[in-house]
CSV table of N, CA and C in Angstrom, one decimal:
chain,number,residue,atom,x,y,z
A,1,UNK,N,0.8,-1.2,0.0
A,1,UNK,CA,0.0,0.0,0.0
A,1,UNK,C,0.9,1.2,0.0
A,2,UNK,N,2.1,1.2,0.5
A,2,UNK,CA,3.0,2.3,0.6
A,2,UNK,C,3.6,2.7,-0.8
A,3,UNK,N,3.5,1.8,-1.8
A,3,UNK,CA,4.1,2.1,-3.1
A,3,UNK,C,3.2,3.1,-3.9
A,4,UNK,N,1.9,3.1,-3.7
A,4,UNK,CA,1.0,3.9,-4.5
A,4,UNK,C,1.3,5.4,-4.5
A,5,UNK,N,1.5,6.1,-3.4
A,5,UNK,CA,1.8,7.5,-3.4
A,5,UNK,C,3.1,7.8,-4.1
A,6,UNK,N,4.1,7.0,-3.9
A,6,UNK,CA,5.4,7.2,-4.5
A,6,UNK,C,5.3,7.1,-6.1
A,7,UNK,N,4.5,6.2,-6.6
A,7,UNK,CA,4.4,6.1,-8.0
A,7,UNK,C,3.6,7.3,-8.5
A,8,UNK,N,2.6,7.8,-7.8
A,8,UNK,CA,1.9,9.0,-8.2
A,8,UNK,C,2.8,10.2,-8.3
A,9,UNK,N,3.7,10.3,-7.2
A,9,UNK,CA,4.6,11.4,-7.2
A,9,UNK,C,5.6,11.4,-8.3
A,10,UNK,N,6.1,10.2,-8.6
A,10,UNK,CA,7.1,10.0,-9.7
A,10,UNK,C,6.4,10.3,-11.0
A,11,UNK,N,5.2,9.9,-11.2
A,11,UNK,CA,4.5,10.1,-12.5
A,11,UNK,C,4.2,11.6,-12.6
A,12,UNK,N,3.8,12.3,-11.5
A,12,UNK,CA,3.5,13.7,-11.6
A,12,UNK,C,4.8,14.5,-11.9
A,13,UNK,N,5.9,14.1,-11.2
A,13,UNK,CA,7.2,14.7,-11.5
A,13,UNK,C,7.6,14.5,-12.9
A,14,UNK,N,7.4,13.3,-13.5
A,14,UNK,CA,7.7,13.0,-14.9
A,14,UNK,C,6.9,13.9,-15.8
A,15,UNK,N,5.6,14.0,-15.5
A,15,UNK,CA,4.8,14.9,-16.4
A,15,UNK,C,5.2,16.3,-16.3
A,16,UNK,N,5.6,16.8,-15.2
A,16,UNK,CA,6.1,18.2,-15.0
A,16,UNK,C,7.4,18.3,-15.8
A,17,UNK,N,8.3,17.3,-15.8
A,17,UNK,CA,9.5,17.4,-16.6
A,17,UNK,C,9.2,17.4,-18.1
A,18,UNK,N,8.2,16.7,-18.5
A,18,UNK,CA,7.8,16.7,-19.9
A,18,UNK,C,7.3,18.1,-20.3
A,19,UNK,N,6.4,18.7,-19.5
A,19,UNK,CA,5.9,20.0,-19.7
A,19,UNK,C,7.0,21.0,-19.8
A,20,UNK,N,8.0,21.0,-18.9
A,20,UNK,CA,9.1,21.9,-18.9
A,20,UNK,C,9.9,21.7,-20.2
A,21,UNK,N,10.1,20.5,-20.6
A,21,UNK,CA,10.8,20.2,-21.9
A,21,UNK,C,10.0,20.8,-23.1
A,22,UNK,N,8.7,20.6,-23.1
A,22,UNK,CA,7.9,21.1,-24.2
A,22,UNK,C,8.0,22.6,-24.2
A,23,UNK,N,7.9,23.3,-23.1
A,23,UNK,CA,8.1,24.8,-23.1
A,23,UNK,C,9.4,25.2,-23.7
A,24,UNK,N,10.4,24.5,-23.3
A,24,UNK,CA,11.8,24.8,-23.9
A,24,UNK,C,11.8,24.7,-25.4
A,25,UNK,N,11.1,23.7,-25.9
A,25,UNK,CA,11.1,23.4,-27.3
A,25,UNK,C,10.2,24.4,-28.1
A,26,UNK,N,9.0,24.6,-27.5
A,26,UNK,CA,8.0,25.5,-28.2
A,26,UNK,C,8.4,27.0,-28.2
A,27,UNK,N,9.0,27.4,-27.2
A,27,UNK,CA,9.3,28.9,-27.1
A,27,UNK,C,10.1,29.4,-28.3
A,28,UNK,N,11.3,28.8,-28.6
A,28,UNK,CA,12.0,29.3,-29.8
A,28,UNK,C,11.2,29.0,-31.1
A,29,UNK,N,10.4,28.0,-31.2
A,29,UNK,CA,9.6,27.7,-32.4
A,29,UNK,C,8.6,28.8,-32.6
A,30,UNK,N,7.9,29.1,-31.5
A,30,UNK,CA,6.9,30.2,-31.6
A,30,UNK,C,7.5,31.5,-31.8
A,31,UNK,N,8.7,31.7,-31.4
A,31,UNK,CA,9.4,33.0,-31.7
A,31,UNK,C,9.6,33.3,-33.1
A,32,UNK,N,9.6,32.2,-34.0
A,32,UNK,CA,9.9,32.4,-35.4
A,32,UNK,C,8.6,32.8,-36.2
A,33,UNK,N,7.5,32.7,-35.6
A,33,UNK,CA,6.2,33.0,-36.3
A,33,UNK,C,6.1,34.4,-36.8
A,34,UNK,N,6.5,35.4,-35.9
A,34,UNK,CA,6.5,36.8,-36.3
A,34,UNK,C,7.3,37.0,-37.6
A,35,UNK,N,8.6,36.7,-37.6
A,35,UNK,CA,9.4,36.9,-38.8
A,35,UNK,C,8.9,36.1,-40.0
A,36,UNK,N,8.3,34.9,-39.8
A,36,UNK,CA,7.8,34.1,-40.9
A,36,UNK,C,6.6,34.9,-41.5
A,37,UNK,N,5.7,35.4,-40.6
A,37,UNK,CA,4.6,36.1,-41.1
A,37,UNK,C,5.0,37.4,-41.9
A,38,UNK,N,6.0,38.1,-41.4
A,38,UNK,CA,6.5,39.3,-42.2
A,38,UNK,C,7.1,38.9,-43.5
A,39,UNK,N,7.8,37.8,-43.5
A,39,UNK,CA,8.4,37.3,-44.8
A,39,UNK,C,7.3,36.9,-45.8
A,40,UNK,N,6.2,36.3,-45.3
A,40,UNK,CA,5.2,35.9,-46.2
A,40,UNK,C,4.4,37.2,-46.7
A,41,UNK,N,4.3,38.2,-45.9
A,41,UNK,CA,3.7,39.4,-46.4
A,41,UNK,C,4.5,40.1,-47.4
A,42,UNK,N,5.9,40.1,-47.2
A,42,UNK,CA,6.8,40.7,-48.2
A,42,UNK,C,6.7,39.8,-49.5
A,43,UNK,N,6.6,38.5,-49.4
A,43,UNK,CA,6.5,37.7,-50.6
A,43,UNK,C,5.2,38.0,-51.4
A,44,UNK,N,4.1,38.2,-50.6
A,44,UNK,CA,2.9,38.6,-51.3
A,44,UNK,C,3.1,39.9,-52.1
A,45,UNK,N,3.8,40.9,-51.5
A,45,UNK,CA,4.0,42.1,-52.2
A,45,UNK,C,4.9,41.9,-53.4
A,46,UNK,N,5.9,41.0,-53.3
A,46,UNK,CA,6.7,40.7,-54.4
A,46,UNK,C,5.9,40.1,-55.6
A,47,UNK,N,5.1,39.1,-55.2
A,47,UNK,CA,4.3,38.5,-56.3
A,47,UNK,C,3.3,39.4,-57.0
A,48,UNK,N,2.8,40.4,-56.2
A,48,UNK,CA,1.9,41.4,-56.8
A,48,UNK,C,2.6,42.4,-57.7
A,49,UNK,N,3.9,42.6,-57.4
A,49,UNK,CA,4.6,43.7,-58.2
A,49,UNK,C,5.6,43.2,-59.2
A,50,UNK,N,6.1,42.0,-59.1
A,50,UNK,CA,7.1,41.5,-60.0
A,50,UNK,C,6.7,40.2,-60.7
A,51,UNK,N,6.9,40.2,-62.0
A,51,UNK,CA,6.5,38.9,-62.7
A,51,UNK,C,7.6,37.9,-62.4
A,52,UNK,N,7.3,36.7,-61.9
A,52,UNK,CA,8.3,35.7,-61.6
A,52,UNK,C,8.1,34.5,-62.6
A,53,UNK,N,9.1,33.8,-62.7
A,53,UNK,CA,9.1,32.5,-63.6
A,53,UNK,C,8.2,31.5,-62.9
A,54,UNK,N,7.8,30.5,-63.6
A,54,UNK,CA,7.0,29.4,-63.1
A,54,UNK,C,7.5,28.7,-61.9
A,55,UNK,N,8.8,28.3,-62.0
A,55,UNK,CA,9.4,27.5,-61.0
A,55,UNK,C,9.4,28.1,-59.6
A,56,UNK,N,9.8,29.4,-59.5
A,56,UNK,CA,9.7,30.0,-58.2
A,56,UNK,C,8.3,30.2,-57.7
A,57,UNK,N,7.4,30.4,-58.6
A,57,UNK,CA,6.0,30.6,-58.2
A,57,UNK,C,5.5,29.2,-57.6
A,58,UNK,N,5.8,28.2,-58.3
A,58,UNK,CA,5.3,26.8,-57.9
A,58,UNK,C,5.9,26.4,-56.6
A,59,UNK,N,7.2,26.8,-56.4
A,59,UNK,CA,7.9,26.5,-55.2
A,59,UNK,C,7.3,27.2,-54.0
A,60,UNK,N,7.1,28.5,-54.2
A,60,UNK,CA,6.4,29.3,-53.2
A,60,UNK,C,5.1,28.8,-52.8
A,61,UNK,N,4.3,28.4,-53.8
A,61,UNK,CA,2.9,27.9,-53.6
A,61,UNK,C,3.0,26.6,-52.7
A,62,UNK,N,3.9,25.7,-53.1
A,62,UNK,CA,4.0,24.4,-52.4
A,62,UNK,C,4.4,24.7,-50.9
A,63,UNK,N,5.3,25.6,-50.7
A,63,UNK,CA,5.8,25.9,-49.3
A,63,UNK,C,4.7,26.6,-48.5
A,64,UNK,N,4.0,27.5,-49.1
A,64,UNK,CA,3.0,28.2,-48.4
A,64,UNK,C,1.8,27.3,-48.1
A,65,UNK,N,1.4,26.5,-49.1
A,65,UNK,CA,0.3,25.6,-48.9
A,65,UNK,C,0.5,24.7,-47.7
A,66,UNK,N,1.8,24.3,-47.6
A,66,UNK,CA,2.1,23.3,-46.5
A,66,UNK,C,1.9,24.0,-45.1
A,67,UNK,N,2.0,25.3,-45.0
A,67,UNK,CA,1.8,25.9,-43.7
A,67,UNK,C,0.3,25.9,-43.3
A,68,UNK,N,-0.6,25.8,-44.3
A,68,UNK,CA,-2.0,25.7,-44.0
A,68,UNK,C,-2.4,24.5,-43.2
A,69,UNK,N,-1.5,23.5,-43.2
A,69,UNK,CA,-1.8,22.2,-42.4
A,69,UNK,C,-1.4,22.4,-41.0
A,70,UNK,N,-0.8,23.5,-40.6
A,70,UNK,CA,-0.4,23.7,-39.2
A,70,UNK,C,-1.6,23.7,-38.3
A,71,UNK,N,-1.5,23.0,-37.2
A,71,UNK,CA,-2.5,23.0,-36.2
A,71,UNK,C,-1.9,23.3,-34.9
A,72,UNK,N,-2.4,24.3,-34.2
A,72,UNK,CA,-1.8,24.6,-32.9
A,72,UNK,C,-2.0,23.6,-31.8
A,73,UNK,N,-1.0,22.9,-31.5
A,73,UNK,CA,-1.1,21.8,-30.5
A,73,UNK,C,-0.1,21.9,-29.3
A,74,UNK,N,0.2,23.2,-29.0
A,74,UNK,CA,1.1,23.4,-27.9
A,74,UNK,C,0.3,23.3,-26.6
A,75,UNK,N,0.4,22.2,-25.9
A,75,UNK,CA,-0.4,22.1,-24.6
A,75,UNK,C,-0.1,23.1,-23.6
A,76,UNK,N,1.1,23.7,-23.6
A,76,UNK,CA,1.5,24.6,-22.5
A,76,UNK,C,1.2,26.0,-22.9
A,77,UNK,N,0.9,26.3,-24.2
A,77,UNK,CA,0.7,27.7,-24.6
A,77,UNK,C,-0.4,27.7,-25.6
A,78,UNK,N,-1.5,27.1,-25.3
A,78,UNK,CA,-2.6,26.9,-26.3
A,78,UNK,C,-3.1,28.1,-27.0
A,79,UNK,N,-3.4,29.1,-26.2
A,79,UNK,CA,-4.0,30.4,-26.7
A,79,UNK,C,-3.0,31.1,-27.6
A,80,UNK,N,-1.8,31.2,-27.2
A,80,UNK,CA,-0.7,31.9,-27.9
A,80,UNK,C,-0.5,31.1,-29.2
A,81,UNK,N,-0.4,29.8,-29.1
A,81,UNK,CA,-0.1,29.0,-30.3
A,81,UNK,C,-1.2,29.1,-31.3
A,82,UNK,N,-2.5,29.2,-30.9
A,82,UNK,CA,-3.6,29.3,-31.8
A,82,UNK,C,-3.5,30.7,-32.5
A,83,UNK,N,-3.2,31.7,-31.8
A,83,UNK,CA,-3.1,33.0,-32.4
A,83,UNK,C,-2.0,33.1,-33.4
A,84,UNK,N,-0.9,32.5,-33.1
A,84,UNK,CA,0.3,32.5,-34.0
A,84,UNK,C,0.0,31.7,-35.2
A,85,UNK,N,-0.6,30.6,-35.0
A,85,UNK,CA,-1.0,29.7,-36.2
A,85,UNK,C,-2.0,30.5,-37.1
A,86,UNK,N,-2.9,31.3,-36.5
A,86,UNK,CA,-3.8,32.1,-37.2
A,86,UNK,C,-3.1,33.1,-38.1
A,87,UNK,N,-2.0,33.8,-37.5
A,87,UNK,CA,-1.2,34.7,-38.2
A,87,UNK,C,-0.6,34.1,-39.5
A,88,UNK,N,0.0,32.9,-39.3
A,88,UNK,CA,0.6,32.2,-40.4
A,88,UNK,C,-0.4,31.9,-41.5
A,89,UNK,N,-1.6,31.4,-41.0
A,89,UNK,CA,-2.6,31.0,-42.0
A,89,UNK,C,-3.1,32.2,-42.8
A,90,UNK,N,-3.2,33.4,-42.1
A,90,UNK,CA,-3.7,34.6,-42.9
A,90,UNK,C,-2.6,35.0,-43.9
A,91,UNK,N,-1.3,35.0,-43.5
A,91,UNK,CA,-0.3,35.4,-44.4
A,91,UNK,C,-0.2,34.4,-45.6
A,92,UNK,N,-0.4,33.1,-45.3
A,92,UNK,CA,-0.4,32.1,-46.3
A,92,UNK,C,-1.5,32.3,-47.4
A,93,UNK,N,-2.6,32.6,-46.9
A,93,UNK,CA,-3.8,32.8,-47.7
A,93,UNK,C,-3.5,34.1,-48.6
A,94,UNK,N,-2.9,35.1,-48.0
A,94,UNK,CA,-2.6,36.3,-48.8
A,94,UNK,C,-1.6,36.0,-50.0
A,95,UNK,N,-0.6,35.1,-49.7
A,95,UNK,CA,0.3,34.8,-50.8
A,95,UNK,C,-0.4,33.9,-51.8
A,96,UNK,N,-1.1,32.9,-51.4
A,96,UNK,CA,-1.8,32.1,-52.4
A,96,UNK,C,-2.8,32.9,-53.2
A,97,UNK,N,-3.5,33.8,-52.6
A,97,UNK,CA,-4.4,34.7,-53.3
A,97,UNK,C,-3.7,35.6,-54.3
A,98,UNK,N,-2.6,36.1,-54.0
A,98,UNK,CA,-1.8,36.9,-54.9
A,98,UNK,C,-1.4,36.1,-56.1
A,99,UNK,N,-0.9,34.9,-55.9
A,99,UNK,CA,-0.5,34.0,-57.0
A,99,UNK,C,-1.8,33.7,-57.8
A,100,UNK,N,-2.8,33.4,-57.2
A,100,UNK,CA,-4.1,33.0,-57.9
A,100,UNK,C,-4.5,34.1,-58.8
A,101,UNK,N,-4.5,35.3,-58.3
A,101,UNK,CA,-4.9,36.5,-59.1
A,101,UNK,C,-4.0,36.8,-60.2
A,102,UNK,N,-2.7,36.7,-60.0
A,102,UNK,CA,-1.7,37.2,-61.0
A,102,UNK,C,-1.4,36.1,-62.0
A,103,UNK,N,-1.4,34.9,-61.6
A,103,UNK,CA,-0.9,33.8,-62.5
A,103,UNK,C,-2.1,32.8,-62.8
A,104,UNK,N,-2.9,33.2,-63.7
A,104,UNK,CA,-4.1,32.4,-64.1
A,104,UNK,C,-3.7,31.0,-64.5
A,105,UNK,N,-2.6,30.8,-65.2
A,105,UNK,CA,-2.3,29.4,-65.6
A,105,UNK,C,-2.0,28.5,-64.5
A,106,UNK,N,-1.7,29.0,-63.3
A,106,UNK,CA,-1.4,28.1,-62.2
A,106,UNK,C,-2.6,27.9,-61.2
A,107,UNK,N,-3.7,28.4,-61.6
A,107,UNK,CA,-4.9,28.2,-60.7
A,107,UNK,C,-5.2,26.8,-60.5
A,108,UNK,N,-5.2,26.0,-61.6
A,108,UNK,CA,-5.6,24.6,-61.5
A,108,UNK,C,-4.6,23.8,-60.6
A,109,UNK,N,-3.3,24.1,-60.7
A,109,UNK,CA,-2.3,23.5,-59.9
A,109,UNK,C,-2.5,23.9,-58.4
A,110,UNK,N,-2.8,25.1,-58.1
A,110,UNK,CA,-3.1,25.5,-56.7
A,110,UNK,C,-4.3,24.8,-56.1
A,111,UNK,N,-5.3,24.7,-56.9
A,111,UNK,CA,-6.5,24.0,-56.4
A,111,UNK,C,-6.4,22.5,-56.2
A,112,UNK,N,-5.4,21.9,-56.9
A,112,UNK,CA,-5.2,20.5,-56.7
A,112,UNK,C,-4.5,20.3,-55.4
C-alpha cells in the first residue's frame, strides 16, 4: 500500500519534466512565427509587383500551402499557439491569393 503515493509522485514529477521540456522546445519555435509572417507578407508584395518565372511561383505555392496544415497543439501555450498559427494562416492565404490573381495558368495546380 506504501508504493501507491510514490508512484503518483514519480508520475507527476515525470509529467512536469515533460511539460518543462515542451516549453523549452516550443518557445523558440513560436518566436519564429512573427518573422515568418512578415516574410510571407513581403513575398505577397513581391508576387503582386514583379513577374516571376513558373518554378519560383510553384515552389512558393508548395511551401505556403504546407503551412495551412499547421494546427496549434502546444499544450503549454494553447491560446498563444492558436493566435500565432492564425497569423501564419492569414499570411499564407494572402500569398496564395496573390498567386491565384496574377498567374491564371497556375490556378488549377493551386486548387489541386
